[in-house]
Amino acid sequence: MGETVEKLERDFSDFIGAKHAVAVSSGTAALHLAMRALEIGPQDEVIVPSLSFVASSNAILYVGAEPVFVDITGLGDFNLSCDDLERRITSRTKALVVVHYGGYVANMDQIIRIAREHRLNIVEDTAHAIGAELNSGMAGALGDIGCFSFFSNKNLTTGEGGMIVTNQDKIARKLKLLRSHGMTSMTLSRHKGHAYSYDVVELGYNYRMTEMSAALGILQLKKLSHANKKRKTLTDLYVSGLKDVNGISIPFRNYPRPSSYHLFPILLNQRVNREKFMGLLKKEAIQSSIHYPPIHTFSYYRRIIEPKKTRLPLTEYVGAHEVTLPLHPLLKKEDVIFICDKIKRILPKA
Ligand SMILES: *Cc1c(COP(=O)(O)O)cnc(C)c1O
């Protein structure tokens, strides 16, 4: 947490167009601190998609609050459904975690309208959507707090790492305290002679970023726009290669909002055996994955959430039939053509 971390924070807040950026050790740490900074705790409910990485809702549990899962919009749009969101708001709902699935920005205009009406805070889980830009601003700067992950498979990586952005001074101050044990002065300011001792004023954590990670982040940020453009080119190539293939549908086609093209998801027809399909891809040396096994279906969550609260038919359908194909900026056009070709041959056998 020296001058390199401070430089990454300045570069990042400039890039996102947010007043404050606070570097942390992971995206999960970012989400946890967001919950703490918004003073969410026991008795509170926080609405979150179940079709996400488990960290999106674990952060809610870390502060003793209850995650309330919201279904997705449909088989062509895996972002949260605004209709289902409104149905799940109660007098205890305090905030909402918006995940921009695969980098495709959720319907923020409508989400912000609903949040204002019900006085809910918005935390954007922007782990997928770094660099996606709407007319109203960049993903991550649209709600109260934006949480980014720099894990190794994200569009910008520092190995492990994360960033929190906000336009609110009070929240930024709190985030900075909580990231380092609630201590009132940091090693760097003592080193510079600004302080010689410190007080502890909050129950904080060690969620600090290292100088080495920040150095990676500064260079990664310079490459991001170019890398995201490459992801878009590859996505367009996948779409043209697979759009007429029987047995597959592609979500987010003609999507009305921007994307950072983090993932390329497809949906298999109900007659296709997904496990077999993924196995046959693997035999061709093509890696695939699933985004996501829905959070509410995990054993731990089944023990703690009442089943009647988890009627999420669209999430469950996508959880059972989705496959994510390789997408990263070092993939070549020929690779995508090769993958599409193999898929056409494999599908009838799966
Ligand atoms: C990666 C990811 C996280 C967690 O980030 P870490 O840096 O791995 O802790 C949270 N939410 C989503 C949607 C993610 O993809």
Short mmCIF file of C-alpha atoms and ligand atoms in Angstrom, two decimals:
data_model
loop_
_atom_site.label_atom_id
_atom_site.label_comp_id
_atom_site.label_asym_id
_atom_site.label_seq_id
_atom_site.Cartn_x
_atom_site.Cartn_y
_atom_site.Cartn_z
CA MET A 1 0.00 0.00 0.00
CA GLY A 2 2.60 2.53 -1.12
CA GLU A 3 2.78 4.99 -3.97
CA THR A 4 2.17 2.36 -6.68
CA VAL A 5 -1.20 1.44 -5.15
CA GLU A 6 -2.06 5.15 -4.96
CA LYS A 7 -1.16 5.58 -8.63
CA LEU A 8 -3.35 2.63 -9.66
CA GLU A 9 -6.21 4.14 -7.64
CA ARG A 10 -5.81 7.51 -9.41
CA ASP A 11 -5.59 5.88 -12.86
CA PHE A 12 -8.60 3.72 -12.09
CA SER A 13 -10.85 6.49 -10.81
CA ASP A 14 -9.96 8.58 -13.91
CA PHE A 15 -10.74 5.65 -16.18
CA ILE A 16 -14.07 4.78 -14.55
CA GLY A 17 -15.05 8.39 -14.00
CA ALA A 18 -15.71 7.89 -10.29
CA LYS A 19 -14.54 10.27 -7.58
CA HIS A 20 -12.87 7.60 -5.43
CA ALA A 21 -11.15 4.28 -6.11
CA VAL A 22 -10.01 2.07 -3.22
CA ALA A 23 -7.71 -0.86 -4.04
CA VAL A 24 -8.25 -4.13 -2.17
CA SER A 25 -6.94 -7.69 -2.18
CA SER A 26 -9.82 -9.30 -4.13
CA GLY A 27 -13.26 -8.78 -5.62
CA THR A 28 -14.72 -10.69 -2.69
CA ALA A 29 -13.03 -8.27 -0.26
CA ALA A 30 -14.51 -5.41 -2.32
CA LEU A 31 -18.03 -6.81 -1.98
CA HIS A 32 -17.60 -7.47 1.74
CA LEU A 33 -16.39 -3.91 2.37
CA ALA A 34 -19.27 -2.53 0.27
CA MET A 35 -21.72 -4.28 2.60
CA ARG A 36 -19.91 -2.93 5.66
CA ALA A 37 -19.67 0.62 4.28
CA LEU A 38 -23.43 0.66 3.63
CA GLU A 39 -23.95 -0.53 7.21
CA ILE A 40 -25.86 -3.62 6.15
CA GLY A 41 -26.29 -6.15 8.93
CA PRO A 42 -28.57 -8.67 10.63
CA GLN A 43 -32.29 -7.99 9.98
CA ASP A 44 -31.48 -6.61 6.52
CA GLU A 45 -32.27 -8.27 3.22
CA VAL A 46 -30.14 -7.77 0.11
CA ILE A 47 -31.40 -8.80 -3.32
CA VAL A 48 -28.87 -10.60 -5.54
CA PRO A 49 -28.99 -12.80 -8.65
CA SER A 50 -28.51 -16.51 -8.07
CA LEU A 51 -26.92 -16.84 -11.53
CA SER A 52 -23.59 -15.44 -10.37
CA PHE A 53 -20.37 -16.37 -8.66
CA VAL A 54 -20.97 -17.36 -5.05
CA ALA A 55 -18.96 -14.35 -3.77
CA SER A 56 -21.82 -12.02 -4.84
CA SER A 57 -24.03 -13.46 -2.13
CA ASN A 58 -21.40 -14.66 0.38
CA ALA A 59 -20.58 -10.99 1.01
CA ILE A 60 -24.17 -10.50 2.19
CA LEU A 61 -23.85 -13.43 4.59
CA TYR A 62 -20.51 -12.14 5.95
CA VAL A 63 -22.34 -9.16 7.51
CA GLY A 64 -25.18 -11.30 8.87
CA ALA A 65 -27.77 -10.12 6.33
CA GLU A 66 -30.06 -12.33 4.24
CA PRO A 67 -29.50 -12.79 0.50
CA VAL A 68 -32.78 -12.78 -1.43
CA PHE A 69 -32.31 -14.32 -4.85
CA VAL A 70 -33.79 -12.71 -7.95
CA ASP A 71 -34.43 -14.54 -11.24
CA ILE A 72 -32.97 -13.57 -14.61
CA THR A 73 -34.85 -11.74 -17.38
CA GLY A 74 -35.00 -14.58 -19.90
CA LEU A 75 -33.13 -17.07 -22.05
CA GLY A 76 -31.77 -14.23 -24.21
CA ASP A 77 -30.84 -11.96 -21.29
CA PHE A 78 -29.21 -13.52 -18.23
CA ASN A 79 -29.23 -10.27 -16.23
CA LEU A 80 -31.63 -9.82 -13.33
CA SER A 81 -35.32 -9.38 -14.07
CA CYS A 82 -36.66 -5.98 -13.00
CA ASP A 83 -40.17 -7.46 -12.61
CA ASP A 84 -38.93 -10.19 -10.29
CA LEU A 85 -36.78 -7.63 -8.46
CA GLU A 86 -39.86 -5.53 -7.62
CA ARG A 87 -41.74 -8.60 -6.38
CA ARG A 88 -38.93 -9.48 -3.94
CA ILE A 89 -38.65 -6.09 -2.24
CA THR A 90 -39.91 -6.08 1.37
CA SER A 91 -39.77 -3.58 4.25
CA ARG A 92 -36.45 -5.21 5.25
CA THR A 93 -34.76 -4.84 1.85
CA LYS A 94 -31.81 -2.51 2.20
CA ALA A 95 -29.74 -2.96 -0.92
CA LEU A 96 -29.36 -4.74 -4.20
CA VAL A 97 -26.31 -6.36 -5.80
CA VAL A 98 -26.38 -5.96 -9.59
CA VAL A 99 -24.19 -8.36 -11.56
CA HIS A 100 -23.50 -7.46 -15.20
CA TYR A 101 -23.46 -11.04 -16.47
CA GLY A 102 -20.64 -11.81 -18.88
CA GLY A 103 -19.89 -8.08 -19.15
CA TYR A 104 -23.35 -7.19 -20.55
CA VAL A 105 -24.56 -4.16 -18.59
CA ALA A 106 -27.87 -4.76 -16.79
CA ASN A 107 -30.86 -2.46 -17.31
CA MET A 108 -29.50 0.21 -14.98
CA ASP A 109 -32.04 2.94 -15.91
CA GLN A 110 -34.89 0.81 -14.67
CA ILE A 111 -32.91 -0.65 -11.75
CA ILE A 112 -31.99 2.85 -10.54
CA ARG A 113 -35.64 3.94 -10.82
CA ILE A 114 -36.79 0.99 -8.71
CA ALA A 115 -33.97 1.49 -6.18
CA ARG A 116 -34.83 5.19 -5.74
CA GLU A 117 -38.51 4.46 -5.28
CA HIS A 118 -37.79 1.92 -2.51
CA ARG A 119 -34.72 3.68 -1.08
CA LEU A 120 -32.35 0.81 -1.80
CA ASN A 121 -28.59 1.13 -2.16
CA ILE A 122 -27.08 -0.31 -5.32
CA VAL A 123 -23.84 -2.28 -5.25
CA GLU A 124 -22.59 -3.15 -8.71
CA ASP A 125 -20.66 -6.41 -8.86
CA THR A 126 -18.62 -5.26 -11.85
CA ALA A 127 -16.27 -8.27 -11.87
CA HIS A 128 -17.26 -9.00 -15.50
CA ALA A 129 -18.01 -5.56 -16.88
CA ILE A 130 -14.83 -3.51 -16.52
CA GLY A 131 -14.69 -0.96 -19.32
CA ALA A 132 -18.32 -1.31 -20.47
CA GLU A 133 -19.62 2.21 -21.00
CA LEU A 134 -23.16 3.57 -21.15
CA ASN A 135 -24.10 7.16 -22.06
CA SER A 136 -24.71 7.73 -18.36
CA GLY A 137 -21.25 6.45 -17.38
CA MET A 138 -19.11 3.37 -16.95
CA ALA A 139 -20.28 0.15 -15.37
CA GLY A 140 -19.30 0.34 -11.71
CA ALA A 141 -19.97 4.08 -11.45
CA LEU A 142 -23.73 3.84 -12.00
CA GLY A 143 -24.83 2.76 -8.51
CA ASP A 144 -23.64 3.72 -5.01
CA ILE A 145 -20.61 1.42 -4.93
CA GLY A 146 -18.90 -0.53 -7.73
CA CYS A 147 -16.83 -3.64 -6.96
CA PHE A 148 -14.22 -4.95 -9.39
CA SER A 149 -12.17 -8.16 -9.34
CA PHE A 150 -8.67 -8.47 -10.77
CA PHE A 151 -8.57 -12.26 -10.42
CA SER A 152 -6.53 -14.10 -13.03
CA ASN A 153 -9.45 -14.88 -15.37
CA LYS A 154 -10.91 -11.35 -15.46
CA ASN A 155 -10.54 -8.75 -18.27
CA LEU A 156 -7.98 -6.88 -16.13
CA THR A 157 -5.86 -9.00 -13.82
CA THR A 158 -3.27 -8.57 -11.10
CA GLY A 159 -3.30 -12.28 -10.20
CA GLU A 160 -5.48 -11.57 -7.18
CA GLY A 161 -6.84 -8.11 -6.47
CA GLY A 162 -9.84 -5.84 -6.58
CA MET A 163 -11.06 -2.25 -6.60
CA ILE A 164 -14.00 -0.38 -5.13
CA VAL A 165 -15.29 2.84 -6.68
CA THR A 166 -17.76 5.38 -5.32
CA ASN A 167 -18.67 9.04 -5.77
CA GLN A 168 -19.56 9.43 -2.09
CA ASP A 169 -16.84 10.85 0.21
CA LYS A 170 -18.26 9.30 3.38
CA ILE A 171 -18.33 5.82 1.88
CA ALA A 172 -14.78 6.18 0.51
CA ARG A 173 -13.49 7.22 3.93
CA LYS A 174 -15.12 4.20 5.54
CA LEU A 175 -13.81 1.79 2.88
CA LYS A 176 -10.25 3.01 3.42
CA LEU A 177 -10.54 2.49 7.17
CA LEU A 178 -12.07 -0.98 6.89
CA ARG A 179 -9.51 -2.19 4.36
CA SER A 180 -6.74 -1.88 6.94
CA HIS A 181 -7.97 -2.81 10.42
CA GLY A 182 -9.91 0.41 10.97
CA MET A 183 -6.60 2.15 11.65
CA THR A 184 -6.55 5.94 11.44
CA SER A 185 -3.11 6.23 9.83
CA MET A 186 -1.26 4.06 7.37
CA THR A 187 2.36 2.96 7.24
CA LEU A 188 2.95 5.27 4.27
CA SER A 189 1.80 8.41 6.07
CA ARG A 190 3.83 7.51 9.17
CA HIS A 191 6.82 6.91 6.91
CA LYS A 192 6.34 10.37 5.42
CA GLY A 193 6.24 11.85 8.92
CA HIS A 194 2.54 12.79 8.83
CA ALA A 195 1.74 10.66 11.87
CA TYR A 196 3.61 8.72 14.52
CA SER A 197 0.87 6.60 16.06
CA TYR A 198 -2.65 5.50 15.24
CA ASP A 199 -6.04 4.67 16.69
CA VAL A 200 -8.42 1.83 15.71
CA VAL A 201 -11.92 3.22 15.17
CA GLU A 202 -13.72 0.37 13.33
CA LEU A 203 -13.53 -3.42 13.20
CA GLY A 204 -11.57 -3.70 9.97
CA TYR A 205 -9.62 -6.31 8.03
CA ASN A 206 -6.39 -6.79 6.14
CA TYR A 207 -7.75 -6.40 2.61
CA ARG A 208 -4.78 -4.42 1.34
CA MET A 209 -3.34 -4.62 -2.19
CA THR A 210 0.40 -5.11 -2.65
CA GLU A 211 2.68 -2.76 -4.59
CA MET A 212 3.56 -5.63 -6.93
CA SER A 213 -0.11 -6.25 -7.80
CA ALA A 214 -0.68 -2.53 -8.34
CA ALA A 215 2.28 -2.36 -10.75
CA LEU A 216 0.65 -5.11 -12.82
CA GLY A 217 -2.69 -3.30 -12.64
CA ILE A 218 -1.29 -0.01 -13.95
CA LEU A 219 -0.01 -1.73 -17.12
CA GLN A 220 -3.09 -3.94 -17.46
CA LEU A 221 -5.32 -0.87 -17.36
CA LYS A 222 -3.44 0.61 -20.33
CA LYS A 223 -4.12 -2.56 -22.34
CA LEU A 224 -7.76 -2.92 -21.33
CA SER A 225 -9.56 -1.01 -24.09
CA HIS A 226 -7.61 -2.79 -26.80
CA ALA A 227 -8.15 -6.17 -25.13
CA ASN A 228 -11.90 -5.54 -24.79
CA LYS A 229 -12.10 -4.62 -28.51
CA LYS A 230 -10.41 -7.91 -29.36
CA ARG A 231 -12.95 -9.72 -27.20
CA LYS A 232 -15.75 -8.04 -29.16
CA THR A 233 -14.25 -9.05 -32.52
CA LEU A 234 -13.96 -12.67 -31.34
CA THR A 235 -17.52 -12.60 -29.95
CA ASP A 236 -18.89 -11.36 -33.31
CA LEU A 237 -16.99 -14.16 -35.03
CA TYR A 238 -18.48 -16.77 -32.66
CA VAL A 239 -21.97 -15.39 -33.29
CA SER A 240 -21.62 -15.58 -37.07
CA GLY A 241 -20.18 -19.09 -36.78
CA LEU A 242 -22.86 -20.47 -34.46
CA LYS A 243 -26.04 -18.49 -35.03
CA ASP A 244 -27.61 -20.96 -37.45
CA VAL A 245 -26.45 -24.12 -35.69
CA ASN A 246 -29.33 -26.39 -34.65
CA GLY A 247 -29.30 -27.21 -30.94
CA ILE A 248 -27.65 -23.99 -29.77
CA SER A 249 -28.98 -20.57 -28.89
CA ILE A 250 -26.85 -17.51 -28.14
CA PRO A 251 -27.97 -15.05 -25.44
CA PHE A 252 -27.43 -11.27 -25.57
CA ARG A 253 -27.88 -11.07 -29.33
CA ASN A 254 -28.84 -7.52 -30.39
CA TYR A 255 -28.49 -6.57 -26.73
CA PRO A 256 -29.45 -2.90 -26.26
CA ARG A 257 -26.61 -2.04 -23.86
CA PRO A 258 -22.80 -2.28 -24.05
CA SER A 259 -20.55 -5.11 -22.93
CA SER A 260 -16.94 -5.74 -22.00
CA TYR A 261 -17.30 -9.24 -23.53
CA HIS A 262 -15.99 -11.10 -20.51
CA LEU A 263 -17.73 -14.39 -21.36
CA PHE A 264 -19.12 -16.07 -24.44
CA PRO A 265 -22.05 -18.13 -23.16
CA ILE A 266 -24.24 -20.42 -25.26
CA LEU A 267 -27.40 -22.33 -24.33
CA LEU A 268 -27.75 -25.94 -25.41
CA ASN A 269 -31.05 -27.33 -26.57
CA GLN A 270 -32.76 -29.56 -23.96
CA ARG A 271 -32.02 -32.64 -26.08
CA VAL A 272 -28.23 -32.09 -25.91
CA ASN A 273 -26.38 -33.78 -23.04
CA ARG A 274 -24.19 -31.02 -21.62
CA GLU A 275 -21.73 -33.25 -19.81
CA LYS A 276 -21.18 -35.27 -22.96
CA PHE A 277 -20.87 -32.10 -25.06
CA MET A 278 -18.24 -30.63 -22.73
CA GLY A 279 -16.40 -33.96 -22.64
CA LEU A 280 -16.26 -34.10 -26.45
CA LEU A 281 -14.97 -30.50 -26.55
CA LYS A 282 -12.27 -31.46 -24.07
CA LYS A 283 -11.20 -34.34 -26.32
CA GLU A 284 -10.56 -31.70 -29.01
CA ALA A 285 -8.46 -29.73 -26.47
CA ILE A 286 -11.19 -27.06 -26.16
CA GLN A 287 -11.81 -25.88 -22.62
CA SER A 288 -15.36 -25.00 -21.61
CA SER A 289 -17.01 -24.05 -18.34
CA ILE A 290 -20.40 -23.29 -16.73
CA HIS A 291 -21.57 -19.82 -15.63
CA TYR A 292 -23.09 -20.60 -13.27
CA PRO A 293 -24.29 -23.44 -11.10
CA PRO A 294 -27.00 -21.27 -9.41
CA ILE A 295 -26.00 -20.16 -5.91
CA HIS A 296 -29.29 -21.25 -4.32
CA THR A 297 -28.67 -24.86 -5.44
CA PHE A 298 -25.40 -25.26 -3.48
CA SER A 299 -25.59 -27.53 -0.39
CA TYR A 300 -24.61 -24.77 2.00
CA TYR A 301 -27.24 -22.38 0.65
CA ARG A 302 -29.92 -25.11 0.66
CA ARG A 303 -29.27 -25.52 4.39
CA ILE A 304 -29.73 -21.83 5.17
CA ILE A 305 -32.35 -20.49 2.71
CA GLU A 306 -35.99 -21.60 2.81
CA PRO A 307 -36.86 -23.53 -0.38
CA LYS A 308 -40.06 -21.54 -0.89
CA LYS A 309 -37.94 -18.40 -1.37
CA THR A 310 -35.98 -19.89 -4.22
CA ARG A 311 -38.43 -20.31 -7.06
CA LEU A 312 -36.07 -19.26 -9.87
CA PRO A 313 -37.14 -21.26 -12.95
CA LEU A 314 -35.17 -19.31 -15.58
CA THR A 315 -32.00 -19.29 -13.48
CA GLU A 316 -32.32 -23.05 -13.00
CA TYR A 317 -32.89 -23.64 -16.71
CA VAL A 318 -29.80 -21.64 -17.67
CA GLY A 319 -27.80 -23.25 -14.85
CA ALA A 320 -28.60 -26.65 -16.39
CA HIS A 321 -28.05 -25.86 -20.10
CA GLU A 322 -25.42 -23.11 -20.35
CA VAL A 323 -21.87 -23.67 -21.61
CA THR A 324 -19.17 -20.98 -21.74
CA LEU A 325 -16.77 -21.18 -24.68
CA PRO A 326 -13.15 -19.91 -24.61
CA LEU A 327 -12.85 -16.12 -24.88
CA HIS A 328 -9.72 -14.11 -24.16
CA PRO A 329 -7.69 -11.51 -26.05
CA LEU A 330 -4.91 -13.92 -27.03
CA LEU A 331 -7.35 -16.23 -28.81
CA LYS A 332 -6.87 -16.02 -32.58
CA LYS A 333 -9.61 -15.74 -35.20
CA GLU A 334 -8.54 -19.16 -36.50
CA ASP A 335 -9.08 -20.59 -33.01
CA VAL A 336 -12.68 -19.38 -32.96
CA ILE A 337 -13.30 -20.78 -36.45
CA PHE A 338 -11.76 -24.10 -35.32
CA ILE A 339 -13.97 -24.18 -32.19
CA CYS A 340 -17.16 -23.41 -34.17
CA ASP A 341 -16.28 -26.12 -36.66
CA LYS A 342 -15.71 -28.72 -33.93
CA ILE A 343 -18.96 -27.76 -32.20
CA LYS A 344 -20.94 -28.42 -35.39
CA ARG A 345 -19.42 -31.91 -35.59
CA ILE A 346 -19.75 -32.70 -31.88
CA LEU A 347 -23.35 -31.56 -31.34
CA PRO A 348 -25.09 -34.49 -33.14
CA LYS A 349 -23.07 -36.91 -30.97
CA ALA A 350 -24.03 -35.23 -27.68
C1 LIG B 1 -14.62 -13.19 -9.90
C2 LIG B 1 -15.92 -12.74 -9.35
C3 LIG B 1 -16.06 -12.31 -8.02
C4 LIG B 1 -14.99 -12.47 -6.99
O1 LIG B 1 -13.80 -11.90 -7.26
P1 LIG B 1 -12.43 -12.46 -6.56
O2 LIG B 1 -11.44 -11.41 -6.96
O3 LIG B 1 -12.16 -13.80 -7.15
O4 LIG B 1 -12.65 -12.50 -5.09
C5 LIG B 1 -17.28 -11.82 -7.62
N1 LIG B 1 -18.32 -11.76 -8.45
C6 LIG B 1 -18.24 -12.19 -9.73
C7 LIG B 1 -19.45 -12.09 -10.60
C8 LIG B 1 -17.05 -12.71 -10.22
O5 LIG B 1 -16.99 -13.15 -11.48
#
